[in-house]
Coordinates of C-alpha atoms in Angstrom, one line a residue:
X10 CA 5.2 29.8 -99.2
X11 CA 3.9 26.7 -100.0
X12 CA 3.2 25.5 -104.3
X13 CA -0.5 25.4 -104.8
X14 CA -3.2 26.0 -102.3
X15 CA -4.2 23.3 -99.9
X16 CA -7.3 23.5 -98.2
X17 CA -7.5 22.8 -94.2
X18 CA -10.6 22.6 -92.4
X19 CA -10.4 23.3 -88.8
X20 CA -12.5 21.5 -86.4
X21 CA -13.2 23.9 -83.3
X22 CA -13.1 27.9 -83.4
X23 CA -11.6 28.4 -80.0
X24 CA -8.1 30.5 -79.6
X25 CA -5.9 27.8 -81.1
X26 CA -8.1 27.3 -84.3
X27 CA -8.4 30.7 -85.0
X28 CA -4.8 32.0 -85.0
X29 CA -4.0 28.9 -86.9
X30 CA -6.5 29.7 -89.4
X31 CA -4.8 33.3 -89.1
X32 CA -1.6 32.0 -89.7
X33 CA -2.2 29.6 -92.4
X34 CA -4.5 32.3 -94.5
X35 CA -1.7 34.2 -94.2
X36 CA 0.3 31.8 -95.8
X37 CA -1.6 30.7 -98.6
X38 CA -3.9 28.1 -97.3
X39 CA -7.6 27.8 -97.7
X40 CA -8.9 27.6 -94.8
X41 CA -12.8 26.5 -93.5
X42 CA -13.5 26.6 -89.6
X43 CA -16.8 24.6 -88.1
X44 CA -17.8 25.1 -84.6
X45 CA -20.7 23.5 -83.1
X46 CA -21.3 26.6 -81.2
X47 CA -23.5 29.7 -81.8
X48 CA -20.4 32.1 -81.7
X49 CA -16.7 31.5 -82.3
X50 CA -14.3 31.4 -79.2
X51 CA -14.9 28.2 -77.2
X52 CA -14.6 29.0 -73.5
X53 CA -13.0 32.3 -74.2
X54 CA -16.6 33.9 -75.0
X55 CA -18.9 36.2 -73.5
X56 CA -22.4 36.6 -72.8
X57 CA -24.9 39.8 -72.1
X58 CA -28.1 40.8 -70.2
X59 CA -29.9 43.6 -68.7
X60 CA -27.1 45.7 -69.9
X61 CA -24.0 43.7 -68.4
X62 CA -21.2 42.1 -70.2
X63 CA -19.5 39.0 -68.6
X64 CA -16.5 37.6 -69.9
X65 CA -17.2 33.6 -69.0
X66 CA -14.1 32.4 -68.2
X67 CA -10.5 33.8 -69.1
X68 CA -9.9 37.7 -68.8
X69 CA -6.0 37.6 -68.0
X70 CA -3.7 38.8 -70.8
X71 CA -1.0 36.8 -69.2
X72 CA 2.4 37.0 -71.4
X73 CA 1.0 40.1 -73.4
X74 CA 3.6 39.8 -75.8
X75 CA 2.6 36.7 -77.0
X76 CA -0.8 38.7 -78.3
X77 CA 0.8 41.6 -80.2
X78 CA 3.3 38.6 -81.7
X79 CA 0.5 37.1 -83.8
X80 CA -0.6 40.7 -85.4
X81 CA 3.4 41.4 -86.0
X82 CA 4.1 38.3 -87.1
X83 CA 1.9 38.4 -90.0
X84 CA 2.1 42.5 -90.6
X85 CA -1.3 43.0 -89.7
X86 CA -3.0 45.5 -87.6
X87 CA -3.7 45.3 -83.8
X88 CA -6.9 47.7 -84.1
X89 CA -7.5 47.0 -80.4
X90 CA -8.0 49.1 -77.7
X91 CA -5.5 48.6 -74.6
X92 CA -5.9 49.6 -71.6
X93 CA -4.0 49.3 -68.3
X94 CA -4.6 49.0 -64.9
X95 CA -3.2 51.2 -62.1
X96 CA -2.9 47.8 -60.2
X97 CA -2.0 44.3 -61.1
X98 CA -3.9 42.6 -58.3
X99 CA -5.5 44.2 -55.2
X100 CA -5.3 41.3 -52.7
X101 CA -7.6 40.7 -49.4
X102 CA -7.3 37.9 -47.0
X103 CA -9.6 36.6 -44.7
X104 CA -7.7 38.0 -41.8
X105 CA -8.7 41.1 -42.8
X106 CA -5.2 42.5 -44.6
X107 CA -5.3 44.1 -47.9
X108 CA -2.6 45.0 -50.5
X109 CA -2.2 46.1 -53.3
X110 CA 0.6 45.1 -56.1
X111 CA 1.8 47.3 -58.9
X112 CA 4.0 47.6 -61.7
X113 CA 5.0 50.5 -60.0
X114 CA 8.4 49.7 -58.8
X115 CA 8.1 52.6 -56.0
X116 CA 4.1 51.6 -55.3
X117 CA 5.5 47.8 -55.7
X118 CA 8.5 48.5 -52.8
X119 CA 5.9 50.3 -50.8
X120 CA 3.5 47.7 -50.2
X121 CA 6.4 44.6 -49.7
X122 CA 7.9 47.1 -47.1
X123 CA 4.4 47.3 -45.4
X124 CA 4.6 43.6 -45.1
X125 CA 8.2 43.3 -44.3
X126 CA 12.1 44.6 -45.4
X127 CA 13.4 41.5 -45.3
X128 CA 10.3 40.3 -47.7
X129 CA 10.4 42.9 -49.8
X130 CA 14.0 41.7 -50.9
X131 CA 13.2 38.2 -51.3
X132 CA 10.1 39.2 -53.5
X133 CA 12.6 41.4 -55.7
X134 CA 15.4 38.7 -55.9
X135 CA 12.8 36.5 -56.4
X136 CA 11.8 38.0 -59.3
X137 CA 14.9 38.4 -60.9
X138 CA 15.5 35.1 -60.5
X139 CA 12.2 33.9 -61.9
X140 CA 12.6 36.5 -65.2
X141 CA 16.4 34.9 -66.0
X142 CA 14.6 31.6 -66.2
X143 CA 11.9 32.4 -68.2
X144 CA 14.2 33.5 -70.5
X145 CA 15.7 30.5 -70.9
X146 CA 12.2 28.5 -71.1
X147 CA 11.2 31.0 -73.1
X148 CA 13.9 30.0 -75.9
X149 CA 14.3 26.8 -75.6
X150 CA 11.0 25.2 -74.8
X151 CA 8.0 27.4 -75.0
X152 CA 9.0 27.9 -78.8
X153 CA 10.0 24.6 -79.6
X154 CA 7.8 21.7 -80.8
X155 CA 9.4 18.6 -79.8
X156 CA 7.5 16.5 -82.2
X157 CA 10.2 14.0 -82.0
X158 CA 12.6 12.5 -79.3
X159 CA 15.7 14.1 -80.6
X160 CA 14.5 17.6 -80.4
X161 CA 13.8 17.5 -76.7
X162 CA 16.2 14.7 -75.1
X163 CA 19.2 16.3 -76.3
X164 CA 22.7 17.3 -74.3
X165 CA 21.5 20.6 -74.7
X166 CA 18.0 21.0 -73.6
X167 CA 19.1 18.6 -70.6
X168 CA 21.6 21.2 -69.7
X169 CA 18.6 23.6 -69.8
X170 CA 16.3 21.7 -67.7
X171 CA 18.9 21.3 -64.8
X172 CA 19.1 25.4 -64.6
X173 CA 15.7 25.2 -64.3
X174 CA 14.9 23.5 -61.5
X175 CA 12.0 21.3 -62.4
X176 CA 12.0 18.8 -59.7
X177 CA 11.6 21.5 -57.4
X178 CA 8.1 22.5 -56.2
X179 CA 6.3 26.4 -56.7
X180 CA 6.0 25.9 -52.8
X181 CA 9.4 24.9 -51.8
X182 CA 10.6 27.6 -54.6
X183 CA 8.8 30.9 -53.3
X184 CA 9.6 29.6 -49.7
X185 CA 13.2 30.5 -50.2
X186 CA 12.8 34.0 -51.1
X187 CA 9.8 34.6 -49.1
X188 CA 8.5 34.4 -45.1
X189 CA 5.2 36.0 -45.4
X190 CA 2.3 34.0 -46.0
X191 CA -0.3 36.2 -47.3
X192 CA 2.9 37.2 -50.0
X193 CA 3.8 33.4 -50.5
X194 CA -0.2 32.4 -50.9
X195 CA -0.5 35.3 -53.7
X196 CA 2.3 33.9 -55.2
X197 CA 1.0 30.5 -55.4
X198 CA -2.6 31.0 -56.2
X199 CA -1.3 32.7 -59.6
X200 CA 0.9 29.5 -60.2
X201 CA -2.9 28.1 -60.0
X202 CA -3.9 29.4 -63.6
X203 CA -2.3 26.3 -65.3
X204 CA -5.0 24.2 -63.0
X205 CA -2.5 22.3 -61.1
X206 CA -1.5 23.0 -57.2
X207 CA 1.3 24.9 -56.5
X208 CA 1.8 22.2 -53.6
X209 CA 3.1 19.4 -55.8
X210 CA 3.4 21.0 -58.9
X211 CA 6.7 21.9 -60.5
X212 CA 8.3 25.1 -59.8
X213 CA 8.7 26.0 -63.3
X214 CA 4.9 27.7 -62.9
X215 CA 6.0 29.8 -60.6
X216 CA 7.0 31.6 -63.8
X217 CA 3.2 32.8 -64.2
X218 CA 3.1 35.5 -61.3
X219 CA 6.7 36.4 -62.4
X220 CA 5.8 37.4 -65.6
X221 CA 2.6 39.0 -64.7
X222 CA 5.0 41.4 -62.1
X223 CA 7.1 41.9 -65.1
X224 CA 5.3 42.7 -68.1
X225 CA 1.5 44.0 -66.5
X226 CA -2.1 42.4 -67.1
X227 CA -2.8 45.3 -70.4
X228 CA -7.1 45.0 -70.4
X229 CA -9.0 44.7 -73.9
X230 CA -11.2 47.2 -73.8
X231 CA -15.0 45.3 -74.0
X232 CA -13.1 42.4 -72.1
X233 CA -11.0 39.5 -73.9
X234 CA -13.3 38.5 -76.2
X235 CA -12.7 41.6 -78.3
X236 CA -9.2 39.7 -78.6
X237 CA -11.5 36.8 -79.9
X238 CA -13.5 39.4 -82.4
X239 CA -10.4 40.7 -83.9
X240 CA -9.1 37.8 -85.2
X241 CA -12.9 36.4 -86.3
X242 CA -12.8 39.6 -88.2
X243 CA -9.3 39.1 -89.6
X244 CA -10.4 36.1 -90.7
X245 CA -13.4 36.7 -92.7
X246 CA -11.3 39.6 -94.5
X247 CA -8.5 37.4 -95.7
X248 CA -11.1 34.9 -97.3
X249 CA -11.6 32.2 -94.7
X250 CA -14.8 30.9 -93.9
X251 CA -16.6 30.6 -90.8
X252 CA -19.3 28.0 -89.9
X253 CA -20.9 28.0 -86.4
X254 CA -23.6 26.1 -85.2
X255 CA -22.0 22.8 -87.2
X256 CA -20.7 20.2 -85.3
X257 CA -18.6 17.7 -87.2
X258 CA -19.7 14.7 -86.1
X259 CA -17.1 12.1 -87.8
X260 CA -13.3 12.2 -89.3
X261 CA -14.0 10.3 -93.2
X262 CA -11.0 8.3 -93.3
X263 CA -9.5 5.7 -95.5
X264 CA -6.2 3.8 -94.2
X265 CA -3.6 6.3 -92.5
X266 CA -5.6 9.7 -94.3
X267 CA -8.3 11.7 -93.0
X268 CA -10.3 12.4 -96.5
X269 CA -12.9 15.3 -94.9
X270 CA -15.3 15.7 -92.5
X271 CA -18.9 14.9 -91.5
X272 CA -21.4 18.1 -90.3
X273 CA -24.7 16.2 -90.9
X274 CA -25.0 14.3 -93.9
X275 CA -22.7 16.7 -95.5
X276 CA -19.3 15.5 -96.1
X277 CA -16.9 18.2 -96.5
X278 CA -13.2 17.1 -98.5
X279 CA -10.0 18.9 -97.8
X280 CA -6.2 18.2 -98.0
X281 CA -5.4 18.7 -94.1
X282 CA -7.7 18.5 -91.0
X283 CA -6.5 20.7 -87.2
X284 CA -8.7 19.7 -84.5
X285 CA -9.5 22.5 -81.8
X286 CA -11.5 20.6 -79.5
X287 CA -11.0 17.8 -77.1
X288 CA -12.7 15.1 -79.5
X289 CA -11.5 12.6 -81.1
X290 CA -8.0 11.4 -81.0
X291 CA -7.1 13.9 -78.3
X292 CA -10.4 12.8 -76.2
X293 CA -9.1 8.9 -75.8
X294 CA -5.8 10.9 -74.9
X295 CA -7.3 12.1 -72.1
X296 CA -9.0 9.9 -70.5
X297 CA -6.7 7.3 -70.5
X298 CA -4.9 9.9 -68.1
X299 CA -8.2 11.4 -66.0
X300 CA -6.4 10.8 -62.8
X301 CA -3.9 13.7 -64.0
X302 CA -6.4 16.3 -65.4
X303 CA -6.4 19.7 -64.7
X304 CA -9.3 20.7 -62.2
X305 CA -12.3 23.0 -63.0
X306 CA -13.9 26.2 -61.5
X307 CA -17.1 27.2 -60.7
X308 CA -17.9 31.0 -62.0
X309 CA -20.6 33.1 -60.3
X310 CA -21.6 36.2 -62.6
X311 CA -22.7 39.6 -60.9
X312 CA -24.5 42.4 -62.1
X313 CA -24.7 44.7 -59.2
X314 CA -26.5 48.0 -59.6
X315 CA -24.0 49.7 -57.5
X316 CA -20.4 51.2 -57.9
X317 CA -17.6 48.8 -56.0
X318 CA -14.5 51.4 -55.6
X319 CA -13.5 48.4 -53.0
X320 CA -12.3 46.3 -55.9
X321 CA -9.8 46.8 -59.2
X322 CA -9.8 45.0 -62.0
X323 CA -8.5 42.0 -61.0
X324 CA -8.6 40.7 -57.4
X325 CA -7.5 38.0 -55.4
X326 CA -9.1 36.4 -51.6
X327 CA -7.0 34.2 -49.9
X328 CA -8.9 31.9 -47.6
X329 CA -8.2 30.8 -44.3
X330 CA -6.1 27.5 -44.0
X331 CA -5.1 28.1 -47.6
X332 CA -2.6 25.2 -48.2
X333 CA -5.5 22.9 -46.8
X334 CA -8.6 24.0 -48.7
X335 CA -6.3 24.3 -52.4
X336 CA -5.3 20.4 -51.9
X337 CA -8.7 19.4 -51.0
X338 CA -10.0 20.1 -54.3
X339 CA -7.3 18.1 -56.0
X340 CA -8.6 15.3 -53.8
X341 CA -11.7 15.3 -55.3
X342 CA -13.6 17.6 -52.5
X343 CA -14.8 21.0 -52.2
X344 CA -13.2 23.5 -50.3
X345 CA -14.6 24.3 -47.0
X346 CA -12.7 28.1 -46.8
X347 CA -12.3 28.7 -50.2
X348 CA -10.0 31.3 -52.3
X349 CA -11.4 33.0 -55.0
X350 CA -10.5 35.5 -57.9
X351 CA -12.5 38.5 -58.4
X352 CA -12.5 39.9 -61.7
X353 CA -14.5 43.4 -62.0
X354 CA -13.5 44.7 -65.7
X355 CA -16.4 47.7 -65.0
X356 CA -13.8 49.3 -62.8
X357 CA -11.6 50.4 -65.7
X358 CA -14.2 49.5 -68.9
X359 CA -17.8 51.6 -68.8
X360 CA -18.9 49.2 -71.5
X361 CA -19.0 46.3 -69.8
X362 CA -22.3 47.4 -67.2
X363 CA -24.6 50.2 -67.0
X364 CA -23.6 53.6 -65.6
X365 CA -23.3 53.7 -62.2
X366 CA -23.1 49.3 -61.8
X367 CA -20.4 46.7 -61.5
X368 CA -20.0 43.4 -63.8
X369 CA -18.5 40.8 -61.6
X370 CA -16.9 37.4 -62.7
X371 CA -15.9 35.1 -58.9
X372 CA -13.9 31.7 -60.2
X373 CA -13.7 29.3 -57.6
X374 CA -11.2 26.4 -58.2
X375 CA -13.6 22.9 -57.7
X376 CA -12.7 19.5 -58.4
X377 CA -13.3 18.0 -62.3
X378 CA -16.2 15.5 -62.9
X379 CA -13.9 12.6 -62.2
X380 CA -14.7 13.5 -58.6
X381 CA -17.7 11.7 -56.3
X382 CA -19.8 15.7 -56.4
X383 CA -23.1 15.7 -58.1
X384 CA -23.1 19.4 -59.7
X385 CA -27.2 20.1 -58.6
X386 CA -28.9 22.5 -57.5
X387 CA -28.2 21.8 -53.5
X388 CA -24.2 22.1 -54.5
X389 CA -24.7 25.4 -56.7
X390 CA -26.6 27.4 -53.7
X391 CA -24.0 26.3 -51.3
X392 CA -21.2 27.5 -53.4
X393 CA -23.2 31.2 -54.0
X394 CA -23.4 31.2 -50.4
X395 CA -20.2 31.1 -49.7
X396 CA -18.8 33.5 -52.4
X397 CA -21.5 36.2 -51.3
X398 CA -20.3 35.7 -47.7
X399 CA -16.9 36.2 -49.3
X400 CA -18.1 39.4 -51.1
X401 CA -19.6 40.9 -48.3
X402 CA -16.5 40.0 -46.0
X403 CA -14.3 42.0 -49.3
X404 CA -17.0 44.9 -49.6
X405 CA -17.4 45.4 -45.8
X406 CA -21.1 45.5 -46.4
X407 CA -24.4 43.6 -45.4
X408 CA -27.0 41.8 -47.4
X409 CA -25.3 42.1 -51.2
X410 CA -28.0 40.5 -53.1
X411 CA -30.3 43.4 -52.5
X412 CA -28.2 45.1 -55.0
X413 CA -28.0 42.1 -57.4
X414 CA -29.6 42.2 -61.1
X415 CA -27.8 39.8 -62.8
X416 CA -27.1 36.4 -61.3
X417 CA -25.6 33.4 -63.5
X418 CA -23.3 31.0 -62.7
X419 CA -21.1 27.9 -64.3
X420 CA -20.0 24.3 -63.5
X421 CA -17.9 21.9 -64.6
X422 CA -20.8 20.3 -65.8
X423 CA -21.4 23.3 -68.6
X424 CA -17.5 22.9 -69.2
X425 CA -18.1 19.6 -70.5
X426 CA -22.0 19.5 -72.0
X427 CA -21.4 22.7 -73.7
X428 CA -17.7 22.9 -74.3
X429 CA -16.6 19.7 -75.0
X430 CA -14.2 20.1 -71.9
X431 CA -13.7 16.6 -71.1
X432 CA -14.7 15.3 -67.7
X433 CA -15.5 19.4 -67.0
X434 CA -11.4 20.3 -66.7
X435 CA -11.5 24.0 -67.2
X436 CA -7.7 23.9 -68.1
X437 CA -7.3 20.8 -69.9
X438 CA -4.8 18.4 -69.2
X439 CA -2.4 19.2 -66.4
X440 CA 1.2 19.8 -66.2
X441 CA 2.7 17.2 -64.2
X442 CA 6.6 17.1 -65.3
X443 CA 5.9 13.7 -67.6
X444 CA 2.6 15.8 -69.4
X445 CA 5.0 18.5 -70.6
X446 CA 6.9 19.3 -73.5
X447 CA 7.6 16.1 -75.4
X448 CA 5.4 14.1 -73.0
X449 CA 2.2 16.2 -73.8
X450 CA 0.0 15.4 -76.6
X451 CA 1.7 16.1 -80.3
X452 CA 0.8 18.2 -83.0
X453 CA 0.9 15.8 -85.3
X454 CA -2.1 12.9 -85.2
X455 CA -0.2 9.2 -84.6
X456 CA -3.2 7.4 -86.6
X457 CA -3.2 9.8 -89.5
X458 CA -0.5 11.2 -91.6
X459 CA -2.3 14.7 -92.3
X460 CA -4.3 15.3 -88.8
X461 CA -3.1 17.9 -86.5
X462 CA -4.1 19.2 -83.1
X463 CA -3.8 22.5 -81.4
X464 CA -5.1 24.1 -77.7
X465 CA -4.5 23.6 -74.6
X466 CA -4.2 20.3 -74.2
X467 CA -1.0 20.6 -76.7
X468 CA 2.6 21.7 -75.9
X469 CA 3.1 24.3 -74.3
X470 CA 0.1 24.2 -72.3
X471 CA -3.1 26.4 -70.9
X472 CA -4.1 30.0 -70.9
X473 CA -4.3 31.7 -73.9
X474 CA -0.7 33.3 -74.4
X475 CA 0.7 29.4 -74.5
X476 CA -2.2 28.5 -76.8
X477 CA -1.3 31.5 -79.3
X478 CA 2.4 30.0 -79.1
X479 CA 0.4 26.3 -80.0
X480 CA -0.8 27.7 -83.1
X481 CA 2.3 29.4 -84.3
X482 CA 3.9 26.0 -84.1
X483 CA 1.1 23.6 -85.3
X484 CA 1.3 25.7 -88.2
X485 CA 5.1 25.2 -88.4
X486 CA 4.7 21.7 -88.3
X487 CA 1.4 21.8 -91.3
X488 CA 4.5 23.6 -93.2
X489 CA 6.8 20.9 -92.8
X490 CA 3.6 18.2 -93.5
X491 CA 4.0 20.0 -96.9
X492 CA 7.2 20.7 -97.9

């Protein structure tokens, strides 16, 4: 507990500066968030009409323990509703093959068997081999800081990292286990989540469709941002305050100390500052590496006024040439047989579209505004074109958009204009082995001795269960600041 109350104002009300202000209420702080935005939750938000709810961009509770951790941690209640899917993923291909993959162990051996014996082994072993290392990264680097050299280059953690693996690709990985391709293509398009191809990227994210097998995709009921509700809630009841619609504009410093903030011509003072946004220090951070950004998605939003019992919750279409049309987009190109995820929450949630409808989010991976595309209107239709042709291809059905109300859709472009995402990355920066752990950016600000950052730009990384475990240490490391 620290003496006397120190104020913090938090710069950003996405994930990361929310549970931090969580956390640091919790111990004592005073704590004042500004977001430029009209709502709090950055890109984990939501938006209605004509009756549909759309989740804009994340709706996986990947690592669900990592959720219920913040509300134990700090003894306070959950008050969500939880609900689980019968499925994890129902997968289609463009060859025409569908199957589905459950935490079901029987339902799970079922469909491997379907595909093949000798597969269905490999996917198991697999498995096990994937959960004994994440409990290893678990441990020793998902929970750890490594603010300085010492706590990472140590005898140790070196140990550690050669169990691991890391030099190792997520293809060459799941290629030892498994033959199939449809199986090995599911498996690397969940690796994907981090923003990074599972082609060249280090096999250590293989650990993402690993832990999805093991511990389930457990659904918010009224979609993840009731996740970003609860803790605005929480929040407001333990006294901190909430400003959206105010962008700070300007850090007030004098020598190596941040003295407050700028909203306007309002200067506001505090004791510690926690940036939740890619401004500032962290932006210059990332541009001097924009050749090893993440890449960025283009989301279509649905509201069809018809019931889809083709779909679950969350779906997966793997393209044709798979390998081919995933590395084009890290090249800077569109994908000419793309893969998408289908995420239909109105299969198991009636609030999120009218009785009788279907609210569909499709996220196609694109490249990030560092590439040579102009995000107009000639690029948008082509891109709805070829999701609806994906759509119909899914739904074995004819002329969708007679059954369309809702239609809305997102670029890169809105990443960065209205999120702040620089150069449109929808997952930050990427994970290439020398932008992880020690070598991603630090809590701790190197111009200013009481500025701190958080999100997913920070150690560990992207998606919001590694972001919850960036606030919980941020705010280990604002303890430290003080004591």
């Amino acid at each position: 507990m620290i003496e006397a109350q120190k104020k913090v104002i938090i710069v950003g009300a996405g994930i990361g500066g929310l549970a931090s202000a969580l956390r640091l209420l919790s111990k004592g702080y005073e704590v004042v968030i500004y977001e430029k935005n009209e709502r709090v939750g950055g890109v984990v938000n939501q938006f209605y009409q004509d009756g549909y709810t759309f989740d804009l961009t994340a709706s996986l509770s990947l690592i669900p323990q990592n959720f219920s951790q913040l509300f134990d941690d700090l003894n306070l209640k959950n008050e969500l509703e939880m609900l689980s899917p019968k499925l994890l993923y129902r997968v289609f291909s463009a060859k025409g093959e569908k199957l589905d993959f459950s935490t079901n162990l029987i339902q799970l051996t079922q469909t491997l068997e379907s595909i093949s014996k000798k597969d269905s082994i490999g996917y198991l072993n697999l498995m096990t081999d994937i959960y004994q290392k994440y409990q290893l990264i678990e441990e020793n680097f998902l929970t750890q800081s490594f603010e300085k050299k010492k706590e990472f280059f140590n005898l140790e953690n070196m140990k550690n990292i050669f169990k691991i693996h890391p030099l190792q690709t997520t293809e060459d990985y799941v290629s030892q286990f498994i033959e199939s391709e449809i199986l090995q293509n599911y498996l690397y398009f969940q690796a994907m989540y981090i923003g990074s191809s599972p082609f060249d990227s280090s096999s250590t994210y293989s650990l993402l469709p690993g832990v999805t097998q093991l511990y389930g995709l457990p659904y918010f009921k009224g979609g993840m941002y009731a996740f970003v509700q609860r803790l605005e809630s929480l929040i407001l009841k333990l006294g901190g305050k909430i400003y959206c619609s105010q962008e700070v504009t300007e850090l007030v410093t004098e020598g190596k100390h941040v003295k407050g903030v700028k909203i306007g011509e309002k200067l506001d003072k505090a004791d510690l500052f926690l940036v939740n946004c890619n401004g500032f220090e962290l932006k210059d951070k990332l541009l001097e590496n924009k050749d090893k950004l993440s890449c960025s998605a283009f989301i279509l939003y649905l509201g069809i006024k018809k019931e889809l019992p083709q779909l679950n919750v969350h779906n997966i279409y793997i393209g044709d040439e798979f390998k081919k049309n995933i590395e084009t987009v890290f090249k800077g190109n569109l994908p000419d047989k793309p893969s998408v995820y289908i995420y239909c929450p109105s299969r198991l949630d009636s609030s999120m579209a009218p009785k009788g409808c279907e609210s569909l989010n499709i996220m196609m991976r694109v490249p990030n505004l560092t590439s040579h595309i102009s995000w107009n209107d000639e690029i948008v239709i082509l891109l709805k074109q070829k999701i609806y042709h994906i759509l119909e291809e899914v739904l074995n059905c004819e002329n969708l958009q007679q059954w369309i109300e809702v239609e809305q859709f997102l670029t890169p472009k809105d990443l960065e204009e209205k999120f702040g995402e620089v150069k449109g990355c929808a997952f930050g920066l990427g994970h290439h082995l020398l932008q992880t752990n020690y070598f991603r950016p630090h809590y701790r600000s190197e111009k200013y001795d009481n500025l701190f950052f958080v999100g997913a730009s920070n150690h560990p990384g992207t998606g919001i269960s590694l972001v919850l475990n960036s606030a919980k240490l941020v705010v280990e490391e604002i303890d430290k600041h003080i004591l």
